[in-house]
Coordinates of C-alpha atoms and ligand atoms in Angstrom, one line a residue:
X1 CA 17.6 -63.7 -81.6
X2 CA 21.1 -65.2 -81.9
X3 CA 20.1 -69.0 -82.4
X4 CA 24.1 -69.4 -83.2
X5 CA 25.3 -67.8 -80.6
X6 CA 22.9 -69.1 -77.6
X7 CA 23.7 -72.9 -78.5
X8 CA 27.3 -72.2 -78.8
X9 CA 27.3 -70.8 -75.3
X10 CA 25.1 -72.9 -73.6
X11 CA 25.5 -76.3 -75.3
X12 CA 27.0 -78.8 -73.0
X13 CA 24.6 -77.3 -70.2
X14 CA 21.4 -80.1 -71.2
X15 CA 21.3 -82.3 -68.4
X16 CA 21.9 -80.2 -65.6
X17 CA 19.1 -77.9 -67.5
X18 CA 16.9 -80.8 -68.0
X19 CA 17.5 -82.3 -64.2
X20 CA 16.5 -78.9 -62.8
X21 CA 13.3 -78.1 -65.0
X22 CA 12.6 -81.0 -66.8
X23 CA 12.5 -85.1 -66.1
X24 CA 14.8 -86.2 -63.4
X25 CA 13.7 -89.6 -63.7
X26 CA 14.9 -89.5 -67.5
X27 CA 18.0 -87.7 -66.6
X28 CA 19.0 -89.9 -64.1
X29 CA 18.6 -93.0 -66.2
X30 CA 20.3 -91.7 -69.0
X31 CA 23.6 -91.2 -66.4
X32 CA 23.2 -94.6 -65.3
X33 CA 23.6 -96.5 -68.9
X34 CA 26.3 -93.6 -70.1
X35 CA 23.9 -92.1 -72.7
X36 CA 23.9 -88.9 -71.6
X37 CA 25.9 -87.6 -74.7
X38 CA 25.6 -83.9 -76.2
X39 CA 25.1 -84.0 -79.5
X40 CA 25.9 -81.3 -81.7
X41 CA 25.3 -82.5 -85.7
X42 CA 23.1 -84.6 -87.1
X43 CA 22.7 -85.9 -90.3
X44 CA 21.2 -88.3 -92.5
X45 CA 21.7 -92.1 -90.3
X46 CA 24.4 -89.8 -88.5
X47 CA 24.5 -87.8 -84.6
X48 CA 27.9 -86.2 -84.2
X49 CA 28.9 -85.1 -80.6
X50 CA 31.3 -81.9 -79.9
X51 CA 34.0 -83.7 -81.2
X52 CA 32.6 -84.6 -84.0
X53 CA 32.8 -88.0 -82.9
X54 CA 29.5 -90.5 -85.3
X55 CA 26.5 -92.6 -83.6
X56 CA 24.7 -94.9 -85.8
X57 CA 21.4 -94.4 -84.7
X58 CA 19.9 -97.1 -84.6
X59 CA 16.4 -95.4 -83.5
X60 CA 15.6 -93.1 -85.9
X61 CA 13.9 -90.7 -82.7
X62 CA 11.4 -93.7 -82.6
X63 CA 11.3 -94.2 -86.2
X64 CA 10.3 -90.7 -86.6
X65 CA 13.6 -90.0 -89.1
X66 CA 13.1 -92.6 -91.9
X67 CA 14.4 -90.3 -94.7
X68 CA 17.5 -89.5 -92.4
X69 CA 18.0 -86.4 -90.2
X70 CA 18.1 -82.7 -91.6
X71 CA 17.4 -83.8 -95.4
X72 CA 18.0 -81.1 -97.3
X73 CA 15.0 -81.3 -99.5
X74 CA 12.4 -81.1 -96.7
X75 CA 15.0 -78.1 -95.4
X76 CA 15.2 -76.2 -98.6
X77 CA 10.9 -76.4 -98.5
X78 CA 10.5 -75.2 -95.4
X79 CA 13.2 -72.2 -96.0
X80 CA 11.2 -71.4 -99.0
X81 CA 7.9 -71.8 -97.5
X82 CA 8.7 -69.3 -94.9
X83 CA 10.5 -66.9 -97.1
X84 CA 7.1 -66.5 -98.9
X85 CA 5.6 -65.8 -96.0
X86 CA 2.2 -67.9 -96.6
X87 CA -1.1 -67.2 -94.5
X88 CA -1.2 -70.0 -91.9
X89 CA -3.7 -71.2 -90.1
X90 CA -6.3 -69.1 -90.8
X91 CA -8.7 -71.7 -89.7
X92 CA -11.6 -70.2 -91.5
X93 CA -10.7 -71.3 -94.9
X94 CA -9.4 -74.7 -96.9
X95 CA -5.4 -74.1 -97.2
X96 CA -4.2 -75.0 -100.3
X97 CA -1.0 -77.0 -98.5
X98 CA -3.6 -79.1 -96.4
X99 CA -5.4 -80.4 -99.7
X100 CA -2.3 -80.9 -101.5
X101 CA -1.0 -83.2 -98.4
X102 CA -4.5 -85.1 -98.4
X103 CA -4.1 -85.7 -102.0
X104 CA -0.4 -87.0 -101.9
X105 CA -1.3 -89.2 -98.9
X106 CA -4.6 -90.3 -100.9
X107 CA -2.6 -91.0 -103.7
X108 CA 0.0 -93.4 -102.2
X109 CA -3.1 -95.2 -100.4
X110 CA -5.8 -98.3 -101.5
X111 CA -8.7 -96.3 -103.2
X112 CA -11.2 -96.8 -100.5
X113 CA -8.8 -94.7 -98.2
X114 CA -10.0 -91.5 -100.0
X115 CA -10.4 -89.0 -97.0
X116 CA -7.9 -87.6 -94.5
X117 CA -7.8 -85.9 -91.2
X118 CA -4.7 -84.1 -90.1
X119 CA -2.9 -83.7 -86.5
X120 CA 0.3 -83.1 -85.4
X121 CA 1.2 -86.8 -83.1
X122 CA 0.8 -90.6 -83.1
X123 CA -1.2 -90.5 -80.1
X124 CA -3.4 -87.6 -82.0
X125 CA -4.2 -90.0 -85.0
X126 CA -5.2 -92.3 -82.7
X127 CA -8.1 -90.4 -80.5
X128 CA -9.1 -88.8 -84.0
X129 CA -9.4 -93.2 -84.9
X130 CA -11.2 -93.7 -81.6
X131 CA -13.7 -90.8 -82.3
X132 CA -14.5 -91.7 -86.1
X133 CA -14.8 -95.5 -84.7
X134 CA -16.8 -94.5 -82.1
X135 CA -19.7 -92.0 -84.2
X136 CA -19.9 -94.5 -86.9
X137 CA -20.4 -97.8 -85.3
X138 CA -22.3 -95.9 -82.0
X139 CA -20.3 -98.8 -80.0
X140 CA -17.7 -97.7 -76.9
X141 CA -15.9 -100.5 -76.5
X142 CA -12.5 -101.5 -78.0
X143 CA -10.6 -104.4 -78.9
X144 CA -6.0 -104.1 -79.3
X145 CA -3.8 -106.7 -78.6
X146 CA -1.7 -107.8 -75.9
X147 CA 1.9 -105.3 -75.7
X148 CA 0.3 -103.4 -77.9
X149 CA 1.6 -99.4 -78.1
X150 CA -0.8 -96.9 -79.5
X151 CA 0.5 -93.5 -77.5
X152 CA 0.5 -92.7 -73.8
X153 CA -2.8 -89.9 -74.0
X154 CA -6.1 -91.8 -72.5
X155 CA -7.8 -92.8 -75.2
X156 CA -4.5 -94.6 -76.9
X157 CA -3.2 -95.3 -73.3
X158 CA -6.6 -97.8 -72.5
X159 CA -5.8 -99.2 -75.8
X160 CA -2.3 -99.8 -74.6
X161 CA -1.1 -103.7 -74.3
X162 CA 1.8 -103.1 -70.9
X163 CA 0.7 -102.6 -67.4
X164 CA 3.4 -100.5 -66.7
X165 CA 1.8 -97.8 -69.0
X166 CA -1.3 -97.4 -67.2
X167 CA 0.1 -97.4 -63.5
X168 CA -1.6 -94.6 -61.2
X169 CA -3.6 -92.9 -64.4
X170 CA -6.6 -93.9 -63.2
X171 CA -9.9 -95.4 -65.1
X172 CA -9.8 -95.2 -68.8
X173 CA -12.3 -95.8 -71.7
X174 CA -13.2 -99.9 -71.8
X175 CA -10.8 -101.6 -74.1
X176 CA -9.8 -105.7 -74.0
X177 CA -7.0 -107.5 -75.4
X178 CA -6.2 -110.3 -77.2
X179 CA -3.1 -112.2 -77.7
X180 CA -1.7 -112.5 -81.1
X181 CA -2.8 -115.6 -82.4
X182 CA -5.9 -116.8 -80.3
X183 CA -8.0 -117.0 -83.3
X184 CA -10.6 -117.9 -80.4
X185 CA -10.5 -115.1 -78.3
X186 CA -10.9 -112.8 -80.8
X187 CA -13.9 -114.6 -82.5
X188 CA -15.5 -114.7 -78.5
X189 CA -14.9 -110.7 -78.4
X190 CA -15.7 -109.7 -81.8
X191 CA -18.7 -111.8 -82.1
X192 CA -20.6 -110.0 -79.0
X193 CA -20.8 -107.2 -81.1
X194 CA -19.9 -104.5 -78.7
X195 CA -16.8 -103.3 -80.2
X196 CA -16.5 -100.2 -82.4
X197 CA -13.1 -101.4 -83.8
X198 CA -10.3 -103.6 -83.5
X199 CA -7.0 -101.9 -83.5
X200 CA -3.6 -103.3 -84.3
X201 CA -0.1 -102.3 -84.7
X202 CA 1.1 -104.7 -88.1
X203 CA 4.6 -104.8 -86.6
X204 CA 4.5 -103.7 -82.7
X205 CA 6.1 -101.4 -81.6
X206 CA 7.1 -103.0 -78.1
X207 CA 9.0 -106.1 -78.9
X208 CA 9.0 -106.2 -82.8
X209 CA 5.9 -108.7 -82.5
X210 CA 3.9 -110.0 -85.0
X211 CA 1.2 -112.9 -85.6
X212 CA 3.3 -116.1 -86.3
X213 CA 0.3 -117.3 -88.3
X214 CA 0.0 -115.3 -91.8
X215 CA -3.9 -115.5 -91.3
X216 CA -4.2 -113.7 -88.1
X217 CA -4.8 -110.5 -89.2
X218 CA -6.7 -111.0 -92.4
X219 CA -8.5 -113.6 -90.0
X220 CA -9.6 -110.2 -87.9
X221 CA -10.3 -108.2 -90.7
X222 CA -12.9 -111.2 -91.8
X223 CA -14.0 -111.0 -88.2
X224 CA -14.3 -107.5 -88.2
X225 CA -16.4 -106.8 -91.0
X226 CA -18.5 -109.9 -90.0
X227 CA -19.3 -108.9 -86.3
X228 CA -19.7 -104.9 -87.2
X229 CA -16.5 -103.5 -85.9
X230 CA -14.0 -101.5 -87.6
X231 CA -10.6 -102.5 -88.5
X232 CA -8.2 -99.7 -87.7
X233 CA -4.1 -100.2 -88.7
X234 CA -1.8 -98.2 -86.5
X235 CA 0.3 -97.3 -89.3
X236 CA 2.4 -94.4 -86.9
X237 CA 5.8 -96.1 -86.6
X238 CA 5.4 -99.2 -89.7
X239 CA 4.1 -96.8 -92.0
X240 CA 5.8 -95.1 -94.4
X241 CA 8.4 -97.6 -95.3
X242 CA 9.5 -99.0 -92.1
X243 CA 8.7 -102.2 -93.1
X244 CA 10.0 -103.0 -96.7
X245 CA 6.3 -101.9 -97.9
X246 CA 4.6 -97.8 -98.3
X247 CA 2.1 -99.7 -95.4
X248 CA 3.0 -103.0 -93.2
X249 CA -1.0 -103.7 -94.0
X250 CA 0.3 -104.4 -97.4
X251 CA 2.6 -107.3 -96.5
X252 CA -0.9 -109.5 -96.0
X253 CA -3.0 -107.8 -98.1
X254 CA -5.0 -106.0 -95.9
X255 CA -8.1 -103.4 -96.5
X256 CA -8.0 -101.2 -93.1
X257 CA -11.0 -98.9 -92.3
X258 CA -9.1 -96.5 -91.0
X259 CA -5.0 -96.1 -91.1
X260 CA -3.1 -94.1 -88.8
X261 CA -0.1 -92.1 -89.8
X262 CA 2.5 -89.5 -88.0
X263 CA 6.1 -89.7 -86.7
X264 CA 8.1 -90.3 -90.2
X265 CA 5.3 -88.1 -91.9
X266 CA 7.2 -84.8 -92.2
X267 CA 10.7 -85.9 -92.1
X268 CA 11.6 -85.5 -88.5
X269 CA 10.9 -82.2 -89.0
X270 CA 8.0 -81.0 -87.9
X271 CA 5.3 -82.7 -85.9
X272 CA 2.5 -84.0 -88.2
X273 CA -0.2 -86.7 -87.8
X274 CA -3.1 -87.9 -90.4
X275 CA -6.0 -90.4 -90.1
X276 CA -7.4 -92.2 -93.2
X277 CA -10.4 -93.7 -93.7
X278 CA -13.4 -94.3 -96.2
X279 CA -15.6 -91.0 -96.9
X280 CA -18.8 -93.2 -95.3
X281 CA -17.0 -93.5 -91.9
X282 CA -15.6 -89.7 -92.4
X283 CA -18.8 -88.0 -92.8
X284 CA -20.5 -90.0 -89.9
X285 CA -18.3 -87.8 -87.6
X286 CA -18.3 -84.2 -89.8
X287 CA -22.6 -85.3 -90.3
X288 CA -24.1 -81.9 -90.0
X289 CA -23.2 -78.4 -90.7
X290 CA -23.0 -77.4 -87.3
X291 CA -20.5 -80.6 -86.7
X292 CA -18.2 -79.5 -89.0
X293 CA -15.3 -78.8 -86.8
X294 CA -16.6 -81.4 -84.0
X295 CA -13.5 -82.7 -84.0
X296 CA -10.4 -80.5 -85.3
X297 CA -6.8 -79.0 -83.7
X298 CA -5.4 -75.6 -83.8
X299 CA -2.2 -76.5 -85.4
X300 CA -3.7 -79.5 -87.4
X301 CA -3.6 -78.2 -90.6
X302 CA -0.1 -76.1 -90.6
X303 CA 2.0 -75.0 -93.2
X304 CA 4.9 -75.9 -91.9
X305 CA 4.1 -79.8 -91.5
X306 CA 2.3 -80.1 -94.5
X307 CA 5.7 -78.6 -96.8
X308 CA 7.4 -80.8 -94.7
X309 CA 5.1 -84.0 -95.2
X310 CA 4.8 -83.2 -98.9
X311 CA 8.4 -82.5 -99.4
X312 CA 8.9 -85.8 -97.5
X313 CA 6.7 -88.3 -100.0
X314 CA 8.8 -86.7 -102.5
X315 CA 12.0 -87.6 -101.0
X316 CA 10.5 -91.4 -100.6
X317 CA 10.0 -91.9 -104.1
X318 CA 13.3 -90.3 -105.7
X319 CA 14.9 -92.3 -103.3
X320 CA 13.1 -95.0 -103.2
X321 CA 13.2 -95.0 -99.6
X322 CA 11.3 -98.5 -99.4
X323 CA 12.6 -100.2 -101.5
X324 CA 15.9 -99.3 -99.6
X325 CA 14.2 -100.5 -96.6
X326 CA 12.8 -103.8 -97.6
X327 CA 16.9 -104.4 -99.4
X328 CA 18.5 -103.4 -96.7
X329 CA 16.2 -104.8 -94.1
X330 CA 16.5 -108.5 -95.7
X331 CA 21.0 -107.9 -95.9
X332 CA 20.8 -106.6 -91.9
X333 CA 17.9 -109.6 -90.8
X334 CA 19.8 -112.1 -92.4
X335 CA 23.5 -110.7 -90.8
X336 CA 22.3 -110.8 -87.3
X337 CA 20.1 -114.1 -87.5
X338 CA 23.6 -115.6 -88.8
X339 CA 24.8 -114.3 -85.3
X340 CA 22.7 -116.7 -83.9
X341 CA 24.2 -119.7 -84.9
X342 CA 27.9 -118.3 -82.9
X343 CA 26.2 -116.7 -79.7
X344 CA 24.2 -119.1 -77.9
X345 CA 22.4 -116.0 -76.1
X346 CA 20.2 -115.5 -79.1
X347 CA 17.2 -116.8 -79.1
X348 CA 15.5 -114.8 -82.2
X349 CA 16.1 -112.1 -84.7
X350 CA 13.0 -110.8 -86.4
X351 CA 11.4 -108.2 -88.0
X352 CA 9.8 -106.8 -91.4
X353 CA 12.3 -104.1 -93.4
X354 CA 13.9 -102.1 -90.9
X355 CA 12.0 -102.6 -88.0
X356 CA 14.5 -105.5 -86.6
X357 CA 14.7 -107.3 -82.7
X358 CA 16.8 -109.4 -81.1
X359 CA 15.8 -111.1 -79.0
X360 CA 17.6 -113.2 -75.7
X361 CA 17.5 -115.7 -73.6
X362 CA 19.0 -118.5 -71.0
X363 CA 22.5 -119.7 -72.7
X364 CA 22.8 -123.2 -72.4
X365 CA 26.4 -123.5 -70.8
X366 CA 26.2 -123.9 -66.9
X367 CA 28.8 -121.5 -65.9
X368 CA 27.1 -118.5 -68.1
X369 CA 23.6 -120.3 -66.9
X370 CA 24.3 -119.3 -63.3
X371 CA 25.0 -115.5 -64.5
X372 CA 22.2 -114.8 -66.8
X373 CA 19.7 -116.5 -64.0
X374 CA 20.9 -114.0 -61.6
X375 CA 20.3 -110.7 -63.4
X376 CA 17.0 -112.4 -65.0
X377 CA 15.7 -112.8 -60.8
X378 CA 16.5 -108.8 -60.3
X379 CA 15.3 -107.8 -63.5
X380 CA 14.0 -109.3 -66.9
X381 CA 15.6 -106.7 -69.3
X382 CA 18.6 -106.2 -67.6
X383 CA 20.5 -108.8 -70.0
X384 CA 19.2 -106.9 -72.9
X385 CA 20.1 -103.3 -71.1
X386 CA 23.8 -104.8 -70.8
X387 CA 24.2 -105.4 -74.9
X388 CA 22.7 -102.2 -75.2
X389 CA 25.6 -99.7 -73.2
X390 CA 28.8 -101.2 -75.0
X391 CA 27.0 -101.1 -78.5
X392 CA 27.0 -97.5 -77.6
X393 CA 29.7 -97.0 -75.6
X394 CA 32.2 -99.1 -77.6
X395 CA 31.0 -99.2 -80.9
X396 CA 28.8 -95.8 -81.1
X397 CA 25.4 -97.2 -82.1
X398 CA 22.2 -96.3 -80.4
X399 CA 19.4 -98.8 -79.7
X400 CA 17.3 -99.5 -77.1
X401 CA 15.5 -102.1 -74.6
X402 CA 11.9 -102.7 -76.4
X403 CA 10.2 -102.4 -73.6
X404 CA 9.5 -103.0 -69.9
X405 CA 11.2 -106.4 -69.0
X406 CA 12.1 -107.5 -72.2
X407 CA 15.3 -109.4 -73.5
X408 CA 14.8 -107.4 -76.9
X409 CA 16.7 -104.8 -78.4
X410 CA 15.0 -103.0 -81.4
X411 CA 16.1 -101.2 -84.1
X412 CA 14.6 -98.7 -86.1
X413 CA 17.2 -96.9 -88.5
X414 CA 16.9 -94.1 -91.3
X415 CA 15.7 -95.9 -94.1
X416 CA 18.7 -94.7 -96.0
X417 CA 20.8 -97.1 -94.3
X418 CA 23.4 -99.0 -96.9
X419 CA 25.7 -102.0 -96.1
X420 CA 28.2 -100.2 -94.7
X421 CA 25.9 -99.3 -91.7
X422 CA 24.6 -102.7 -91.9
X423 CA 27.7 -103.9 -91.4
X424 CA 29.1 -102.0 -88.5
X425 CA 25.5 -103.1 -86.7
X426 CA 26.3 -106.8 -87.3
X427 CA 29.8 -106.3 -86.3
X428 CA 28.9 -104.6 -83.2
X429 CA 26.5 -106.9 -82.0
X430 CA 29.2 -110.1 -82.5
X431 CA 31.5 -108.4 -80.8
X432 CA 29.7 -107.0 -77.8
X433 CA 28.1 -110.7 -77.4
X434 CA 31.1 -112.3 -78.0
X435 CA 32.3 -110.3 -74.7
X436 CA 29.2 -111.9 -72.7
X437 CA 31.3 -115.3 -73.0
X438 CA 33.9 -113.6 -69.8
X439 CA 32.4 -114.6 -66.8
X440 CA 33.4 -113.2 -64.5
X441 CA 34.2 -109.8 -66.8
X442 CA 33.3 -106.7 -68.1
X443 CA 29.9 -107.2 -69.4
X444 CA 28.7 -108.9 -65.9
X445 CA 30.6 -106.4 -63.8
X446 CA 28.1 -104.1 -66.3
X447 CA 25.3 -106.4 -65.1
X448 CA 26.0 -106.2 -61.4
X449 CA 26.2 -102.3 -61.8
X450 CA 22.8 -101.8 -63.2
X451 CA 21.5 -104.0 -60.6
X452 CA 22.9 -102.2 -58.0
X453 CA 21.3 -98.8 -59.5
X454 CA 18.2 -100.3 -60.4
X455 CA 18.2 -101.6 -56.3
X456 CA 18.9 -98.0 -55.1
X457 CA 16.6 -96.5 -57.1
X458 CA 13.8 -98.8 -56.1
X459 CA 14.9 -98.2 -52.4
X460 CA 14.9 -94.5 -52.7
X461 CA 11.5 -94.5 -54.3
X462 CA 9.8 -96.6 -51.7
Ligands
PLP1 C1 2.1 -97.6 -83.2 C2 2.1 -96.3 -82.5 N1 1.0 -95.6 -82.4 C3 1.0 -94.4 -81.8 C4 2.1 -93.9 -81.2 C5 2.1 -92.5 -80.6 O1 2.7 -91.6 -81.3 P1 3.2 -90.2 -80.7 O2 4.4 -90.5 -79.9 O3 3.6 -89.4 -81.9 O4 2.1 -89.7 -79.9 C6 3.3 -94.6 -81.3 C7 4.6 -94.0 -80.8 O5 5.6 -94.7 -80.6 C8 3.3 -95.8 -82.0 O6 4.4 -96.6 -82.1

């Protein structure tokens, strides 16, 4: 197999190769908002096209690449791992790399989260949550939070907070939401006592959200233990750093039942997901002998993620990754909420650490008014779509809309990020707003474009 050799020929060929076998949809989006780059390097907070040109990325593949792409200590591990050629997944033994994984993650946790399943997603971690919640309260029910994001398989996708997720999938298990903040409404759920758990997201994922009161969530975890339920933390994208903190929990003292981990946890590596909980809750799922692989996954346990997990904590404490985050974080949080005061198209900057929004809305001057109400009547988002293209096109930074009709961009760099990066994000963002001011002009003409696709598309799909 000449790996070399079969990108070098073929690379460049990705869309059309993904239009004809893959996702149109995506493909065809991606054409529409110029992001259909081929990207040949990566490296650190880095992509590099074919000619070598850099992309901030400002995603971090979903916040999956918080020690930076292709580090070369989680590289150098899994060369020498498969050098050694190790037994893998054996299945009908304890591997040595699986316990050593359980015991760095165990380590690195709040003593009462001293037992660990292992998975390979986000969405994994969180049916593993729903099962354990499920055995050892012997409740169905579930309560999440309105826009909450938990994975798009059914059991995370009923706990999932956006319509638009759950369009033509049919009946799922019974979950409820709450709002962030209505201290009521989650009192009136919790106290019925049907609910095997409450899950949250400390920082969501879809919008950067989080409570504006600092006693929400220890408020639920009060409620919680009070009413029966369990209190689960989706830890998949704040965890490990993202936040300025090892957990986002920690940032209000928070004593989770059961955490879930995955995207960051092998480096962007390999796929690798892990649930942890108390031993109690544990062993009311794995209860008898002949339950002891009741719930398991064939590649659950695999050599490959676990180097690449273990060589990543490693990486996150020589380079004290989040610490980096929670510095940096504060230097980027405070650069664009200083934005704000210059472009009266802000309405909000937040975030915790590196997991940063801005968010838009309505300027106040009547000639910009009339512009921004006419993309907000095709589409809410739109606005935030149109700061999105020239921070990539013109200033080579990828971010994203966070989520369906939404005036938000999010961010989620490599946690390695240092002020130079920091900078060029802050730059970009003045300048590409700063461009919204020329009506009519570019970034309207931009507008007016999208709308028109968007338009098309609808009509073709109807
Ligand atoms: C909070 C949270 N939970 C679960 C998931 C699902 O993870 P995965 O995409 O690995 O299935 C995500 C993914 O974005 C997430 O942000």
């Amino acid at each position: 197999m000449d790996i070399r050799g079969l990108i070098k020929d073929r690379l460049g060929e990705n869309y059309e190769l993904h239009d004809r076998y893959v996702n149109r949809a995506f493909v065809k989006v991606l054409r529409t908002i110029g992001f259909d780059k081929v990207y040949a390097r990566a490296e650190g907070a880095y992509l590099f096209d074919r000619d070598g040109k850099d992309y901030l990325d400002g995603l971090g593949g979903y916040g999956a690449m918080n020690i930076g792409r292709n580090h070369p200590v989680v590289k150098k591990a899994l060369v020498d791992l498969l050098e050694m050629n190790m037994p893998n997944m054996v299945q009908m033994d304890c591997s040595l790399l699986s316990g050593l994984l359980a015991e760095a993650l165990v380590k690195r946790s709040p003593p009462h989260l001293n037992s660990v399943f292992l998975c390979n997603s986000g969405t994994e971690a969180v049916e593993g949550a729903i099962k354990f919640a499920r055995c050892a309260t012997g409740r169905e029910k579930f309560l999440y939070c309105d826009r909450a994001f938990h994975g798009l398989t059914t059991g995370s996708l009923a706990l999932n907070g956006s319509k638009a997720f759950r369009e033509g999938f049919g009946a799922l298990l019974h979950g409820h939401s709450v709002a962030l903040d209505d201290f009521d409404a989650l009192e009136r759920e919790l106290s019925t006592r049907q609910y095997a758990a409450f899950i949250f997201e400390p920082v969501q994922g879809k919008g950067v959200h989080y409570p504006q009161s600092d006693m929400f969530w220890p408020k639920a975890q009060e409620l919680c233990r009070k009413y029966g339920s369990l209190f689960i933390a989706d830890e998949v994208q704040t965890g490990l750093g993202r936040t300025g903190r090892f957990y986002a929990f920690e940032h209000w003292a928070l004593e989770p039942d059961i955490v879930t981990l995955a995207k960051s946890l092998s480096g962007g590596l390999v796929p690798c997901g892990a649930i942890l909980t108390r031993r109690d809750i544990y062993d009311k799922t794995f209860s008898r002998l002949d339950r002891c692989v009741v719930h398991s996954t064939t590649f659950g346990r695999n050599n490959m993620a676990m180097v690449a997990a273990l060589a990543t904590l490693k990486v996150m404490d020589d380079e004290k990754i989040v610490e980096n985050s929670d510095r940096m974080g504060r230097i980027l949080l405070e650069g664009l909420k200083a934005l704000a005061s210059k472009h009266e198209f802000i309405k909000e900057v937040r975030g915790k650490g590196l997991k940063l929004a801005m968010e838009f809305a309505e300027p106040r001057s009547l000639k910009l008014r009339a512009a921004w109400k006419l993309i907000q009547a095709a589409d809410k988002g739109l606005f935030a779509q149109m700061v999105v293209i020239p921070l990539f096109k013109d200033h080579r930074i990828l971010t994203q809309v966070a989520g369906h009709h939404m005036d938000v961009i999010k961010m989620t760099p490599p946690l390695i990020i240092g002020q130079k990066e920091v900078d060029r994000i802050v730059n970009a963002f003045d300048a590409t707003l700063a461009d919204c001011y020329k009506f009519p002009g570019a970034m309207w003409d931009l507008g007016r474009n999208l709308l028109r696709a968007s338009l098309s598309a609808r009509k073709a799909a109807a």
